[in-house]
């Protein structure tokens, strides 16, 4: 059904643009979320990490451990997000009246690459706040509580 005779449906014509905008917004929100959760985890674990450093762990080892703790939830999110994202896009296309047979899934190597790329992004994003927290002086942290 055309809104204007001879013109296409503006909803289905703009679905790709809307999906791209939503994807970018979700990626930005996920990046901010990863940084804030890593920072909150590092602040929450100040005392245990200070004790680990007092017993001989280096700031790099502490930061690596805290950053690695963020990777398991990121792995689960990446694995669950692939089929969920494809389903949401397919549903949006169906609701907007898009052609059912015109939809094609992204290539399989791209879908598989989402998981390691997500883990790499989370490791990079969580590295900064975790290293900043791991560099606090041990004596100051242990004296504070």
PDB file of N, CA and C in Angstrom, residues 39-91:
ATOM      1  N   UNK A  39      34.462   0.552  36.090  1.00  0.00           N
ATOM      2  CA  UNK A  39      34.860   1.512  37.116  1.00  0.00           C
ATOM      3  C   UNK A  39      34.211   1.158  38.455  1.00  0.00           C
ATOM      4  N   UNK A  40      32.916   0.841  38.432  1.00  0.00           N
ATOM      5  CA  UNK A  40      32.225   0.476  39.675  1.00  0.00           C
ATOM      6  C   UNK A  40      32.800  -0.809  40.271  1.00  0.00           C
ATOM      7  N   UNK A  41      33.137  -1.767  39.431  1.00  0.00           N
ATOM      8  CA  UNK A  41      33.738  -3.007  39.911  1.00  0.00           C
ATOM      9  C   UNK A  41      35.098  -2.736  40.536  1.00  0.00           C
ATOM     10  N   UNK A  42      35.888  -1.885  39.898  1.00  0.00           N
ATOM     11  CA  UNK A  42      37.211  -1.554  40.427  1.00  0.00           C
ATOM     12  C   UNK A  42      37.110  -0.826  41.754  1.00  0.00           C
ATOM     13  N   UNK A  43      36.163   0.089  41.875  1.00  0.00           N
ATOM     14  CA  UNK A  43      35.978   0.810  43.138  1.00  0.00           C
ATOM     15  C   UNK A  43      35.486  -0.143  44.218  1.00  0.00           C
ATOM     16  N   UNK A  44      34.594  -1.049  43.859  1.00  0.00           N
ATOM     17  CA  UNK A  44      34.064  -2.009  44.827  1.00  0.00           C
ATOM     18  C   UNK A  44      35.141  -2.993  45.297  1.00  0.00           C
ATOM     19  N   UNK A  45      36.089  -3.277  44.428  1.00  0.00           N
ATOM     20  CA  UNK A  45      37.130  -4.258  44.760  1.00  0.00           C
ATOM     21  C   UNK A  45      38.432  -3.595  45.211  1.00  0.00           C
ATOM     22  N   UNK A  46      38.379  -2.347  45.641  1.00  0.00           N
ATOM     23  CA  UNK A  46      39.605  -1.659  46.043  1.00  0.00           C
ATOM     24  C   UNK A  46      40.331  -2.387  47.176  1.00  0.00           C
ATOM     25  N   UNK A  47      39.626  -2.732  48.208  1.00  0.00           N
ATOM     26  CA  UNK A  47      40.273  -3.368  49.361  1.00  0.00           C
ATOM     27  C   UNK A  47      40.842  -4.753  49.004  1.00  0.00           C
ATOM     28  N   UNK A  48      40.078  -5.642  48.378  1.00  0.00           N
ATOM     29  CA  UNK A  48      40.667  -6.934  48.011  1.00  0.00           C
ATOM     30  C   UNK A  48      41.860  -6.809  47.053  1.00  0.00           C
ATOM     31  N   UNK A  49      41.783  -5.864  46.116  1.00  0.00           N
ATOM     32  CA  UNK A  49      42.914  -5.699  45.204  1.00  0.00           C
ATOM     33  C   UNK A  49      44.111  -5.091  45.918  1.00  0.00           C
ATOM     34  N   UNK A  50      43.867  -4.215  46.893  1.00  0.00           N
ATOM     35  CA  UNK A  50      44.979  -3.671  47.678  1.00  0.00           C
ATOM     36  C   UNK A  50      45.637  -4.780  48.497  1.00  0.00           C
ATOM     37  N   UNK A  51      44.835  -5.680  49.021  1.00  0.00           N
ATOM     38  CA  UNK A  51      45.407  -6.816  49.756  1.00  0.00           C
ATOM     39  C   UNK A  51      46.221  -7.710  48.820  1.00  0.00           C
ATOM     40  N   UNK A  52      45.722  -7.939  47.631  1.00  0.00           N
ATOM     41  CA  UNK A  52      46.469  -8.739  46.659  1.00  0.00           C
ATOM     42  C   UNK A  52      47.782  -8.051  46.296  1.00  0.00           C
ATOM     43  N   UNK A  53      47.746  -6.738  46.154  1.00  0.00           N
ATOM     44  CA  UNK A  53      48.978  -6.005  45.857  1.00  0.00           C
ATOM     45  C   UNK A  53      49.926  -6.025  47.039  1.00  0.00           C
ATOM     46  N   UNK A  54      49.401  -5.986  48.257  1.00  0.00           N
ATOM     47  CA  UNK A  54      50.260  -6.058  49.444  1.00  0.00           C
ATOM     48  C   UNK A  54      50.935  -7.420  49.548  1.00  0.00           C
ATOM     49  N   UNK A  55      50.282  -8.432  49.005  1.00  0.00           N
ATOM     50  CA  UNK A  55      50.855  -9.777  49.039  1.00  0.00           C
ATOM     51  C   UNK A  55      51.732 -10.069  47.822  1.00  0.00           C
ATOM     52  N   UNK A  56      51.943  -9.086  46.951  1.00  0.00           N
ATOM     53  CA  UNK A  56      52.900  -9.259  45.872  1.00  0.00           C
ATOM     54  C   UNK A  56      52.372  -9.139  44.466  1.00  0.00           C
ATOM     55  N   UNK A  57      51.087  -8.956  44.275  1.00  0.00           N
ATOM     56  CA  UNK A  57      50.550  -8.806  42.919  1.00  0.00           C
ATOM     57  C   UNK A  57      50.902  -7.416  42.383  1.00  0.00           C
ATOM     58  N   UNK A  58      51.215  -7.349  41.135  1.00  0.00           N
ATOM     59  CA  UNK A  58      51.541  -6.054  40.525  1.00  0.00           C
ATOM     60  C   UNK A  58      50.245  -5.348  40.115  1.00  0.00           C
ATOM     61  N   UNK A  59      50.294  -4.031  39.927  1.00  0.00           N
ATOM     62  CA  UNK A  59      49.100  -3.332  39.443  1.00  0.00           C
ATOM     63  C   UNK A  59      48.602  -3.889  38.105  1.00  0.00           C
ATOM     64  N   UNK A  60      49.530  -4.323  37.274  1.00  0.00           N
ATOM     65  CA  UNK A  60      49.142  -4.887  35.979  1.00  0.00           C
ATOM     66  C   UNK A  60      48.367  -6.194  36.158  1.00  0.00           C
ATOM     67  N   UNK A  61      48.797  -7.048  37.090  1.00  0.00           N
ATOM     68  CA  UNK A  61      48.092  -8.306  37.336  1.00  0.00           C
ATOM     69  C   UNK A  61      46.703  -8.046  37.909  1.00  0.00           C
ATOM     70  N   UNK A  62      46.606  -7.086  38.805  1.00  0.00           N
ATOM     71  CA  UNK A  62      45.306  -6.743  39.393  1.00  0.00           C
ATOM     72  C   UNK A  62      44.372  -6.188  38.316  1.00  0.00           C
ATOM     73  N   UNK A  63      44.903  -5.278  37.483  1.00  0.00           N
ATOM     74  CA  UNK A  63      44.084  -4.693  36.417  1.00  0.00           C
ATOM     75  C   UNK A  63      43.657  -5.762  35.410  1.00  0.00           C
ATOM     76  N   UNK A  64      44.560  -6.683  35.091  1.00  0.00           N
ATOM     77  CA  UNK A  64      44.216  -7.755  34.149  1.00  0.00           C
ATOM     78  C   UNK A  64      43.117  -8.651  34.709  1.00  0.00           C
ATOM     79  N   UNK A  65      43.201  -8.957  35.995  1.00  0.00           N
ATOM     80  CA  UNK A  65      42.178  -9.799  36.622  1.00  0.00           C
ATOM     81  C   UNK A  65      40.813  -9.127  36.649  1.00  0.00           C
ATOM     82  N   UNK A  66      40.792  -7.844  36.989  1.00  0.00           N
ATOM     83  CA  UNK A  66      39.513  -7.131  37.021  1.00  0.00           C
ATOM     84  C   UNK A  66      38.937  -6.952  35.617  1.00  0.00           C
ATOM     85  N   UNK A  67      39.806  -6.714  34.650  1.00  0.00           N
ATOM     86  CA  UNK A  67      39.334  -6.574  33.277  1.00  0.00           C
ATOM     87  C   UNK A  67      38.829  -7.912  32.739  1.00  0.00           C
ATOM     88  N   UNK A  68      39.518  -8.994  33.083  1.00  0.00           N
ATOM     89  CA  UNK A  68      39.087 -10.326  32.629  1.00  0.00           C
ATOM     90  C   UNK A  68      37.745 -10.711  33.247  1.00  0.00           C
ATOM     91  N   UNK A  69      37.457 -10.196  34.432  1.00  0.00           N
ATOM     92  CA  UNK A  69      36.175 -10.499  35.072  1.00  0.00           C
ATOM     93  C   UNK A  69      34.997  -9.932  34.279  1.00  0.00           C
ATOM     94  N   UNK A  70      35.259  -8.938  33.446  1.00  0.00           N
ATOM     95  CA  UNK A  70      34.191  -8.345  32.630  1.00  0.00           C
ATOM     96  C   UNK A  70      33.948  -9.143  31.342  1.00  0.00           C
ATOM     97  N   UNK A  71      34.861 -10.050  31.014  1.00  0.00           N
ATOM     98  CA  UNK A  71      34.767 -10.733  29.724  1.00  0.00           C
ATOM     99  C   UNK A  71      33.713 -11.840  29.683  1.00  0.00           C
ATOM    100  N   UNK A  72      33.468 -12.496  30.794  1.00  0.00           N
ATOM    101  CA  UNK A  72      32.463 -13.572  30.784  1.00  0.00           C
ATOM    102  C   UNK A  72      31.057 -13.032  30.507  1.00  0.00           C
ATOM    103  N   UNK A  73      30.616 -11.961  31.194  1.00  0.00           N
ATOM    104  CA  UNK A  73      29.306 -11.404  30.817  1.00  0.00           C
ATOM    105  C   UNK A  73      29.288 -10.866  29.382  1.00  0.00           C
ATOM    106  N   UNK A  74      30.412 -10.327  28.928  1.00  0.00           N
ATOM    107  CA  UNK A  74      30.466  -9.822  27.550  1.00  0.00           C
ATOM    108  C   UNK A  74      30.354 -10.957  26.548  1.00  0.00           C
ATOM    109  N   UNK A  75      30.958 -12.090  26.859  1.00  0.00           N
ATOM    110  CA  UNK A  75      30.855 -13.258  25.982  1.00  0.00           C
ATOM    111  C   UNK A  75      29.405 -13.732  25.881  1.00  0.00           C
ATOM    112  N   UNK A  76      28.745 -13.823  27.023  1.00  0.00           N
ATOM    113  CA  UNK A  76      27.338 -14.240  27.023  1.00  0.00           C
ATOM    114  C   UNK A  76      26.468 -13.246  26.251  1.00  0.00           C
ATOM    115  N   UNK A  77      26.749 -11.955  26.425  1.00  0.00           N
ATOM    116  CA  UNK A  77      25.970 -10.940  25.719  1.00  0.00           C
ATOM    117  C   UNK A  77      26.193 -11.011  24.213  1.00  0.00           C
ATOM    118  N   UNK A  78      27.430 -11.236  23.803  1.00  0.00           N
ATOM    119  CA  UNK A  78      27.717 -11.319  22.367  1.00  0.00           C
ATOM    120  C   UNK A  78      27.055 -12.536  21.740  1.00  0.00           C
ATOM    121  N   UNK A  79      27.134 -13.663  22.424  1.00  0.00           N
ATOM    122  CA  UNK A  79      26.553 -14.890  21.876  1.00  0.00           C
ATOM    123  C   UNK A  79      25.027 -14.794  21.826  1.00  0.00           C
ATOM    124  N   UNK A  80      24.419 -14.228  22.862  1.00  0.00           N
ATOM    125  CA  UNK A  80      22.956 -14.088  22.876  1.00  0.00           C
ATOM    126  C   UNK A  80      22.494 -12.946  21.983  1.00  0.00           C
ATOM    127  N   UNK A  81      23.343 -11.930  21.802  1.00  0.00           N
ATOM    128  CA  UNK A  81      22.948 -10.761  21.029  1.00  0.00           C
ATOM    129  C   UNK A  81      22.846 -10.998  19.540  1.00  0.00           C
ATOM    130  N   UNK A  82      23.594 -11.952  19.025  1.00  0.00           N
ATOM    131  CA  UNK A  82      23.548 -12.201  17.579  1.00  0.00           C
ATOM    132  C   UNK A  82      22.165 -12.679  17.145  1.00  0.00           C
ATOM    133  N   UNK A  83      21.643 -13.771  17.703  1.00  0.00           N
ATOM    134  CA  UNK A  83      20.305 -14.178  17.260  1.00  0.00           C
ATOM    135  C   UNK A  83      19.220 -13.187  17.680  1.00  0.00           C
ATOM    136  N   UNK A  84      19.405 -12.549  18.839  1.00  0.00           N
ATOM    137  CA  UNK A  84      18.399 -11.577  19.282  1.00  0.00           C
ATOM    138  C   UNK A  84      18.352 -10.379  18.336  1.00  0.00           C
ATOM    139  N   UNK A  85      19.504  -9.902  17.916  1.00  0.00           N
ATOM    140  CA  UNK A  85      19.546  -8.773  16.988  1.00  0.00           C
ATOM    141  C   UNK A  85      18.950  -9.114  15.641  1.00  0.00           C
ATOM    142  N   UNK A  86      19.249 -10.304  15.148  1.00  0.00           N
ATOM    143  CA  UNK A  86      18.668 -10.732  13.875  1.00  0.00           C
ATOM    144  C   UNK A  86      17.151 -10.860  13.978  1.00  0.00           C
ATOM    145  N   UNK A  87      16.681 -11.382  15.103  1.00  0.00           N
ATOM    146  CA  UNK A  87      15.240 -11.530  15.309  1.00  0.00           C
ATOM    147  C   UNK A  87      14.548 -10.177  15.393  1.00  0.00           C
ATOM    148  N   UNK A  88      15.132  -9.243  16.136  1.00  0.00           N
ATOM    149  CA  UNK A  88      14.527  -7.911  16.270  1.00  0.00           C
ATOM    150  C   UNK A  88      14.475  -7.212  14.908  1.00  0.00           C
ATOM    151  N   UNK A  89      15.547  -7.320  14.135  1.00  0.00           N
ATOM    152  CA  UNK A  89      15.538  -6.704  12.813  1.00  0.00           C
ATOM    153  C   UNK A  89      14.484  -7.339  11.919  1.00  0.00           C
ATOM    154  N   UNK A  90      14.389  -8.648  11.973  1.00  0.00           N
ATOM    155  CA  UNK A  90      13.400  -9.360  11.151  1.00  0.00           C
ATOM    156  C   UNK A  90      11.978  -8.965  11.565  1.00  0.00           C
ATOM    157  N   UNK A  91      11.748  -8.847  12.872  1.00  0.00           N
ATOM    158  CA  UNK A  91      10.424  -8.428  13.353  1.00  0.00           C
ATOM    159  C   UNK A  91      10.113  -6.994  12.938  1.00  0.00           C
TER     160      UNK A  91
END
